[in-house]
PDB file of C-alpha atoms in Angstrom:
ATOM      1  CA  ASP A  16      -4.881  24.585   9.230  1.00 64.00           C
ATOM      2  CA  ALA A  17      -7.706  24.295   6.742  1.00 74.00           C
ATOM      3  CA  GLY A  18      -8.525  20.813   5.617  1.00 92.00           C
ATOM      4  CA  VAL A  19      -9.962  19.855   2.247  1.00 96.00           C
ATOM      5  CA  THR A  20     -12.748  22.246   1.273  1.00 97.00           C
ATOM      6  CA  GLN A  21     -15.385  21.601  -1.366  1.00 97.00           C
ATOM      7  CA  SER A  22     -18.065  23.729  -2.971  1.00 97.00           C
ATOM      8  CA  PRO A  23     -20.950  23.777  -3.371  1.00 97.00           C
ATOM      9  CA  THR A  24     -22.155  21.515  -0.579  1.00 96.00           C
ATOM     10  CA  HIS A  25     -25.488  20.788  -2.254  1.00 96.00           C
ATOM     11  CA  LEU A  26     -26.852  21.386  -5.719  1.00 96.00           C
ATOM     12  CA  ILE A  27     -29.757  20.307  -7.885  1.00 98.00           C
ATOM     13  CA  LYS A  28     -29.558  19.944 -11.661  1.00 98.00           C
ATOM     14  CA  THR A  29     -31.777  18.528 -14.367  1.00 98.00           C
ATOM     15  CA  ARG A  30     -30.942  15.802 -16.861  1.00 98.00           C
ATOM     16  CA  GLY A  31     -28.728  16.967 -19.698  1.00 97.00           C
ATOM     17  CA  GLN A  32     -27.231  19.886 -17.803  1.00 98.00           C
ATOM     18  CA  GLN A  33     -23.589  20.314 -16.903  1.00 98.00           C
ATOM     19  CA  VAL A  34     -22.097  20.742 -13.425  1.00 98.00           C
ATOM     20  CA  THR A  35     -18.765  21.928 -12.015  1.00 98.00           C
ATOM     21  CA  LEU A  36     -17.619  21.004  -8.530  1.00 98.00           C
ATOM     22  CA  ARG A  37     -14.639  22.616  -6.829  1.00 98.00           C
ATOM     23  CA  CYS A  38     -12.025  21.441  -4.337  1.00 98.00           C
ATOM     24  CA  SER A  39      -9.187  23.073  -2.431  1.00 98.00           C
ATOM     25  CA  PRO A  40      -6.696  20.564  -1.032  1.00 96.00           C
ATOM     26  CA  LYS A  41      -5.321  20.529   2.470  1.00 94.00           C
ATOM     27  CA  SER A  42      -2.430  22.942   2.979  1.00 93.00           C
ATOM     28  CA  GLY A  43       0.818  21.409   1.750  1.00 90.00           C
ATOM     29  CA  HIS A  44      -0.869  18.799  -0.443  1.00 92.00           C
ATOM     30  CA  ASP A  45      -0.285  18.711  -4.185  1.00 93.00           C
ATOM     31  CA  THR A  46      -2.381  15.741  -5.335  1.00 93.00           C
ATOM     32  CA  VAL A  47      -6.161  15.660  -5.664  1.00 95.00           C
ATOM     33  CA  SER A  48      -8.427  12.686  -6.267  1.00 95.00           C
ATOM     34  CA  TRP A  49     -12.170  12.605  -6.866  1.00 97.00           C
ATOM     35  CA  TYR A  50     -14.584   9.904  -5.740  1.00 97.00           C
ATOM     36  CA  GLN A  51     -18.281   9.306  -6.352  1.00 98.00           C
ATOM     37  CA  GLN A  52     -20.329   7.823  -3.515  1.00 96.00           C
ATOM     38  CA  ALA A  53     -23.787   6.619  -4.471  1.00 95.00           C
ATOM     39  CA  LEU A  54     -26.376   6.089  -1.743  1.00 92.00           C
ATOM     40  CA  GLY A  55     -25.571   3.016   0.342  1.00 89.00           C
ATOM     41  CA  GLN A  56     -22.295   2.365  -1.452  1.00 92.00           C
ATOM     42  CA  GLY A  57     -18.655   3.016  -0.809  1.00 94.00           C
ATOM     43  CA  PRO A  58     -16.773   5.768  -2.639  1.00 95.00           C
ATOM     44  CA  GLN A  59     -15.683   4.939  -6.206  1.00 96.00           C
ATOM     45  CA  PHE A  60     -12.505   6.387  -7.676  1.00 95.00           C
ATOM     46  CA  ILE A  61     -13.064   8.776 -10.598  1.00 97.00           C
ATOM     47  CA  PHE A  62      -9.589  10.198 -11.277  1.00 96.00           C
ATOM     48  CA  GLN A  63      -6.475  11.715  -9.748  1.00 94.00           C
ATOM     49  CA  TYR A  64      -4.674  14.959 -10.636  1.00 95.00           C
ATOM     50  CA  TYR A  65      -1.052  15.828 -10.027  1.00 93.00           C
ATOM     51  CA  GLU A  66       1.036  18.570 -11.636  1.00 93.00           C
ATOM     52  CA  GLU A  67      -2.094  19.740 -13.466  1.00 95.00           C
ATOM     53  CA  GLU A  68      -2.427  16.423 -15.306  1.00 95.00           C
ATOM     54  CA  GLU A  69      -4.773  13.474 -14.944  1.00 94.00           C
ATOM     55  CA  ARG A  70      -2.586  10.644 -13.648  1.00 92.00           C
ATOM     56  CA  GLN A  71      -5.019   7.812 -12.998  1.00 90.00           C
ATOM     57  CA  ARG A  72      -8.603   7.235 -14.015  1.00 94.00           C
ATOM     58  CA  GLY A  73     -11.294   4.903 -12.794  1.00 93.00           C
ATOM     59  CA  ASN A  74     -14.097   3.324 -14.785  1.00 94.00           C
ATOM     60  CA  PHE A  75     -16.041   6.504 -15.571  1.00 97.00           C
ATOM     61  CA  PRO A  76     -17.144   7.781 -19.002  1.00 97.00           C
ATOM     62  CA  ASP A  77     -15.627  10.785 -20.747  1.00 96.00           C
ATOM     63  CA  ARG A  78     -18.556  12.901 -19.531  1.00 98.00           C
ATOM     64  CA  PHE A  79     -16.524  13.142 -16.344  1.00 98.00           C
ATOM     65  CA  SER A  80     -13.556  15.463 -16.736  1.00 98.00           C
ATOM     66  CA  GLY A  81     -11.369  17.473 -14.436  1.00 97.00           C
ATOM     67  CA  HIS A  82      -8.766  20.109 -14.088  1.00 97.00           C
ATOM     68  CA  GLN A  83      -6.065  21.039 -11.623  1.00 98.00           C
ATOM     69  CA  PHE A  84      -4.812  24.593 -11.255  1.00 97.00           C
ATOM     70  CA  PRO A  85      -1.299  25.820 -10.407  1.00 97.00           C
ATOM     71  CA  ASN A  86      -2.388  26.392  -6.789  1.00 95.00           C
ATOM     72  CA  TYR A  87      -3.302  22.647  -6.646  1.00 96.00           C
ATOM     73  CA  SER A  88      -7.051  23.267  -6.414  1.00 97.00           C
ATOM     74  CA  SER A  89      -9.203  21.163  -8.694  1.00 98.00           C
ATOM     75  CA  GLU A  90     -12.508  21.042 -10.528  1.00 98.00           C
ATOM     76  CA  LEU A  91     -14.693  18.112 -11.492  1.00 98.00           C
ATOM     77  CA  ASN A  92     -16.952  18.630 -14.506  1.00 98.00           C
ATOM     78  CA  VAL A  93     -19.801  16.351 -15.485  1.00 98.00           C
ATOM     79  CA  ASN A  94     -21.552  16.887 -18.829  1.00 97.00           C
ATOM     80  CA  ALA A  95     -24.912  15.622 -20.065  1.00 98.00           C
ATOM     81  CA  LEU A  96     -26.074  14.722 -16.568  1.00 98.00           C
ATOM     82  CA  LEU A  97     -28.008  11.493 -16.053  1.00 98.00           C
ATOM     83  CA  LEU A  98     -30.275  10.559 -13.158  1.00 97.00           C
ATOM     84  CA  GLY A  99     -27.628   8.006 -12.127  1.00 96.00           C
ATOM     85  CA  ASP A 100     -25.092  10.769 -11.567  1.00 98.00           C
ATOM     86  CA  SER A 101     -26.947  11.719  -8.385  1.00 98.00           C
ATOM     87  CA  ALA A 102     -24.406  11.060  -5.626  1.00 97.00           C
ATOM     88  CA  LEU A 103     -22.043  12.543  -3.085  1.00 97.00           C
ATOM     89  CA  TYR A 104     -18.842  13.666  -4.803  1.00 98.00           C
ATOM     90  CA  LEU A 105     -15.812  13.541  -2.559  1.00 97.00           C
ATOM     91  CA  CYS A 106     -12.496  15.241  -3.085  1.00 97.00           C
ATOM     92  CA  ALA A 107      -9.380  13.863  -1.386  1.00 95.00           C
ATOM     93  CA  SER A 108      -5.878  15.277  -1.192  1.00 94.00           C
ATOM     94  CA  SER A 109      -2.425  13.961  -0.335  1.00 91.00           C
ATOM     95  CA  PHE A 110       1.282  14.868  -0.388  1.00 85.00           C
ATOM     96  CA  SER A 111       2.200  12.844  -3.433  1.00 77.00           C
ATOM     97  CA  PRO A 112       0.510  10.691  -6.083  1.00 69.00           C
ATOM     98  CA  ARG A 113       2.821   7.777  -5.358  1.00 69.00           C
ATOM     99  CA  ARG A 114       2.584   7.755  -1.617  1.00 65.00           C
ATOM    100  CA  THR A 115       0.206   5.032  -0.570  1.00 64.00           C
ATOM    101  CA  GLY A 116      -1.435   6.051   2.617  1.00 68.00           C
ATOM    102  CA  GLU A 117      -4.291   7.910   4.079  1.00 77.00           C
ATOM    103  CA  LEU A 118      -6.087  10.428   1.931  1.00 88.00           C
ATOM    104  CA  PHE A 119      -7.708  13.478   3.502  1.00 92.00           C
ATOM    105  CA  PHE A 120     -11.303  13.859   2.360  1.00 95.00           C
ATOM    106  CA  GLY A 121     -13.551  16.867   2.162  1.00 96.00           C
ATOM    107  CA  GLU A 122     -17.184  16.830   3.277  1.00 96.00           C
ATOM    108  CA  GLY A 123     -18.366  16.343  -0.279  1.00 97.00           C
ATOM    109  CA  SER A 124     -20.746  17.952  -2.741  1.00 97.00           C
ATOM    110  CA  ARG A 125     -24.148  16.306  -2.899  1.00 97.00           C
ATOM    111  CA  LEU A 126     -25.518  16.400  -6.437  1.00 98.00           C
ATOM    112  CA  THR A 127     -29.154  15.639  -7.171  1.00 98.00           C
ATOM    113  CA  VAL A 128     -30.171  15.198 -10.811  1.00 98.00           C
ATOM    114  CA  LEU A 129     -33.901  15.482 -11.541  1.00 96.00           C
TER     115      LEU A 129
ATOM    116  CA  ASP B  10     -17.286  -6.813  -9.915  1.00 68.00           C
ATOM    117  CA  GLN B  11     -17.046  -5.917  -6.235  1.00 80.00           C
ATOM    118  CA  GLN B  12     -13.351  -6.355  -5.410  1.00 94.00           C
ATOM    119  CA  VAL B  13     -13.766  -5.290  -1.783  1.00 96.00           C
ATOM    120  CA  LYS B  14     -16.774  -6.503   0.171  1.00 96.00           C
ATOM    121  CA  GLN B  15     -18.166  -5.731   3.571  1.00 97.00           C
ATOM    122  CA  ASN B  16     -20.940  -8.237   3.999  1.00 92.00           C
ATOM    123  CA  SER B  17     -22.457  -6.781   7.155  1.00 95.00           C
ATOM    124  CA  PRO B  18     -24.370  -3.558   6.428  1.00 95.00           C
ATOM    125  CA  SER B  19     -24.814  -2.909  10.132  1.00 97.00           C
ATOM    126  CA  LEU B  20     -23.512  -3.976  13.535  1.00 97.00           C
ATOM    127  CA  SER B  21     -24.761  -3.148  17.017  1.00 98.00           C
ATOM    128  CA  VAL B  22     -22.440  -3.501  20.047  1.00 98.00           C
ATOM    129  CA  GLN B  23     -22.756  -2.648  23.699  1.00 98.00           C
ATOM    130  CA  GLU B  24     -20.516   0.069  25.091  1.00 98.00           C
ATOM    131  CA  GLY B  25     -17.317  -1.370  26.554  1.00 97.00           C
ATOM    132  CA  ARG B  26     -17.450  -4.576  24.508  1.00 98.00           C
ATOM    133  CA  ILE B  27     -15.404  -5.464  21.440  1.00 98.00           C
ATOM    134  CA  SER B  28     -16.545  -4.421  17.954  1.00 98.00           C
ATOM    135  CA  ILE B  29     -15.324  -6.566  15.058  1.00 98.00           C
ATOM    136  CA  LEU B  30     -15.808  -5.347  11.506  1.00 98.00           C
ATOM    137  CA  ASN B  31     -14.974  -7.631   8.610  1.00 98.00           C
ATOM    138  CA  CYS B  32     -13.850  -7.105   5.036  1.00 98.00           C
ATOM    139  CA  ASP B  33     -13.043  -9.504   2.167  1.00 98.00           C
ATOM    140  CA  TYR B  34     -11.215  -8.798  -1.063  1.00 97.00           C
ATOM    141  CA  THR B  35     -10.763 -10.706  -4.294  1.00 96.00           C
ATOM    142  CA  ASN B  36      -7.876  -8.965  -6.075  1.00 94.00           C
ATOM    143  CA  SER B  37      -4.569 -10.600  -5.053  1.00 94.00           C
ATOM    144  CA  MET B  38      -2.684  -7.536  -6.360  1.00 92.00           C
ATOM    145  CA  PHE B  39      -3.894  -5.465  -3.407  1.00 93.00           C
ATOM    146  CA  ASP B  40      -1.091  -5.032  -0.912  1.00 91.00           C
ATOM    147  CA  TYR B  41      -2.172  -2.104   1.223  1.00 92.00           C
ATOM    148  CA  PHE B  42      -5.371  -1.871   3.227  1.00 94.00           C
ATOM    149  CA  LEU B  43      -7.024   0.952   5.112  1.00 94.00           C
ATOM    150  CA  TRP B  44     -10.019   1.619   7.315  1.00 97.00           C
ATOM    151  CA  TYR B  45     -11.931   4.884   7.184  1.00 96.00           C
ATOM    152  CA  LYS B  46     -14.635   6.149   9.523  1.00 97.00           C
ATOM    153  CA  LYS B  47     -17.455   8.417   8.332  1.00 95.00           C
ATOM    154  CA  TYR B  48     -19.851  10.481  10.409  1.00 94.00           C
ATOM    155  CA  PRO B  49     -22.979  11.978   8.791  1.00 90.00           C
ATOM    156  CA  ALA B  50     -22.338  15.183   6.816  1.00 86.00           C
ATOM    157  CA  GLU B  51     -18.583  14.691   7.065  1.00 90.00           C
ATOM    158  CA  GLY B  52     -16.002  13.213   4.729  1.00 92.00           C
ATOM    159  CA  PRO B  53     -14.370   9.873   5.546  1.00 93.00           C
ATOM    160  CA  THR B  54     -11.470  10.127   7.989  1.00 94.00           C
ATOM    161  CA  PHE B  55      -8.512   7.771   8.057  1.00 93.00           C
ATOM    162  CA  LEU B  56      -8.417   5.354  10.967  1.00 96.00           C
ATOM    163  CA  ILE B  57      -5.704   2.730  10.524  1.00 95.00           C
ATOM    164  CA  SER B  58      -3.843   0.894   7.770  1.00 93.00           C
ATOM    165  CA  ILE B  59      -1.835  -2.264   7.202  1.00 94.00           C
ATOM    166  CA  SER B  60       0.652  -3.377   4.600  1.00 92.00           C
ATOM    167  CA  SER B  61       0.548  -6.918   3.250  1.00 92.00           C
ATOM    168  CA  ILE B  62       3.958  -7.630   4.792  1.00 93.00           C
ATOM    169  CA  LYS B  63       2.289  -7.529   8.211  1.00 94.00           C
ATOM    170  CA  ASP B  64      -0.597  -9.475   9.678  1.00 95.00           C
ATOM    171  CA  LYS B  65      -1.455  -7.083  12.497  1.00 97.00           C
ATOM    172  CA  ASN B  66      -1.285  -3.374  13.215  1.00 97.00           C
ATOM    173  CA  GLU B  67      -2.375  -1.634  16.414  1.00 97.00           C
ATOM    174  CA  ASP B  68      -3.175   1.966  17.214  1.00 96.00           C
ATOM    175  CA  GLY B  69      -4.657   2.509  20.641  1.00 97.00           C
ATOM    176  CA  ARG B  70      -8.092   0.908  20.819  1.00 98.00           C
ATOM    177  CA  PHE B  71      -7.967  -0.062  17.131  1.00 98.00           C
ATOM    178  CA  THR B  72      -6.314  -3.177  15.710  1.00 98.00           C
ATOM    179  CA  VAL B  73      -6.433  -4.388  12.125  1.00 98.00           C
ATOM    180  CA  PHE B  74      -5.750  -8.025  11.284  1.00 98.00           C
ATOM    181  CA  LEU B  75      -4.862  -9.247   7.792  1.00 98.00           C
ATOM    182  CA  ASN B  76      -5.184 -12.847   6.610  1.00 97.00           C
ATOM    183  CA  LYS B  77      -3.686 -12.868   3.119  1.00 96.00           C
ATOM    184  CA  SER B  78      -4.412 -16.510   2.381  1.00 96.00           C
ATOM    185  CA  ALA B  79      -8.098 -15.947   3.101  1.00 97.00           C
ATOM    186  CA  LYS B  80      -8.073 -12.457   1.530  1.00 97.00           C
ATOM    187  CA  HIS B  81      -9.736 -11.198   4.675  1.00 97.00           C
ATOM    188  CA  LEU B  82      -9.138  -8.333   7.061  1.00 97.00           C
ATOM    189  CA  SER B  83     -10.877  -7.246  10.218  1.00 98.00           C
ATOM    190  CA  LEU B  84     -10.950  -4.187  12.448  1.00 98.00           C
ATOM    191  CA  HIS B  85     -11.220  -4.677  16.205  1.00 98.00           C
ATOM    192  CA  ILE B  86     -12.253  -1.830  18.474  1.00 98.00           C
ATOM    193  CA  VAL B  87     -11.702  -2.434  22.188  1.00 98.00           C
ATOM    194  CA  PRO B  88     -13.360  -1.109  24.263  1.00 98.00           C
ATOM    195  CA  SER B  89     -16.149   0.300  22.101  1.00 98.00           C
ATOM    196  CA  GLN B  90     -17.311   3.813  22.953  1.00 97.00           C
ATOM    197  CA  PRO B  91     -20.445   5.762  21.919  1.00 96.00           C
ATOM    198  CA  GLY B  92     -18.286   8.078  19.776  1.00 96.00           C
ATOM    199  CA  ASP B  93     -17.323   5.068  17.670  1.00 97.00           C
ATOM    200  CA  SER B  94     -20.841   4.994  16.199  1.00 98.00           C
ATOM    201  CA  ALA B  95     -20.271   5.724  12.499  1.00 97.00           C
ATOM    202  CA  VAL B  96     -20.035   4.050   9.098  1.00 97.00           C
ATOM    203  CA  TYR B  97     -16.755   2.176   8.630  1.00 98.00           C
ATOM    204  CA  PHE B  98     -15.271   1.619   5.191  1.00 97.00           C
ATOM    205  CA  CYS B  99     -12.603  -0.876   4.312  1.00 97.00           C
ATOM    206  CA  ALA B 100     -10.373   0.129   1.369  1.00 95.00           C
ATOM    207  CA  ALA B 101      -7.602  -1.538  -0.601  1.00 95.00           C
ATOM    208  CA  SER B 102      -4.916  -0.405  -3.006  1.00 91.00           C
ATOM    209  CA  VAL B 103      -1.720  -1.398  -4.717  1.00 85.00           C
ATOM    210  CA  GLU B 104       1.433  -0.031  -3.018  1.00 71.00           C
ATOM    211  CA  GLY B 105       2.596   3.115  -4.757  1.00 68.00           C
ATOM    212  CA  ALA B 106      -0.795   3.846  -6.233  1.00 73.00           C
ATOM    213  CA  GLN B 107      -3.383   5.954  -4.521  1.00 78.00           C
ATOM    214  CA  LYS B 108      -6.473   4.623  -6.213  1.00 88.00           C
ATOM    215  CA  LEU B 109      -8.478   3.191  -3.338  1.00 92.00           C
ATOM    216  CA  VAL B 110     -11.131   0.540  -3.857  1.00 94.00           C
ATOM    217  CA  PHE B 111     -13.740   0.796  -1.106  1.00 96.00           C
ATOM    218  CA  GLY B 112     -16.191  -1.668   0.351  1.00 97.00           C
ATOM    219  CA  GLN B 113     -19.852  -0.760   0.805  1.00 96.00           C
ATOM    220  CA  GLY B 114     -19.431   0.173   4.457  1.00 97.00           C
ATOM    221  CA  THR B 115     -20.699  -1.147   7.801  1.00 98.00           C
ATOM    222  CA  ARG B 116     -22.792   1.053  10.079  1.00 97.00           C
ATOM    223  CA  LEU B 117     -21.595   0.519  13.647  1.00 98.00           C
ATOM    224  CA  THR B 118     -23.881   1.513  16.509  1.00 98.00           C
ATOM    225  CA  ILE B 119     -22.561   1.491  20.067  1.00 98.00           C
ATOM    226  CA  ASN B 120     -25.341   1.179  22.621  1.00 95.00           C
ATOM    227  CA  PRO B 121     -24.917   2.605  26.145  1.00 91.00           C
TER     228      PRO B 121
END
């Protein structure tokens, strides 16, 4: 049973560019959340997708956007990259958006902005 | 505003002894708390959780204690094993909502 898979694992961009990160949820899961983990910090909630709609959003600017596809996979897009966007981006999946409980995380995509 | 705080960035414990990791929170709306463990180059993995209607939850070597009046929770690992060496994150949420608010993490090192 495949867990949460993310791609790419590492990438380097320059300021002002745009990036797209991808996530496939664990089999049987229909809800995807994205988190940003800066160096030395805990993960910070970006947003959650369920039924192809953004359901909850954290304190992130509109440069951060997402999408969920009918097969429940998801993308995170970041426009106009800033140096401060350098971080590990984690995708997490679950059975339902309203079920409080453990999320299953992927290994993350490490983004470096130069 | 850091709503969930882990004030100890690191902790070193001898194998076989008890490891105690602490976490404080400020938002009284939080009613569900979780601990995650993270190894290098891996995503966080769920360890144990507790609802605010309880003050203790056990799972094998792991026990989480919740003190609502002090807005404090702790994770006890007994006995500590070398494989427990990892970064531990405390997280909090509101029941029915999946947005987790994480602490900064504590790096636990178990020495043989």
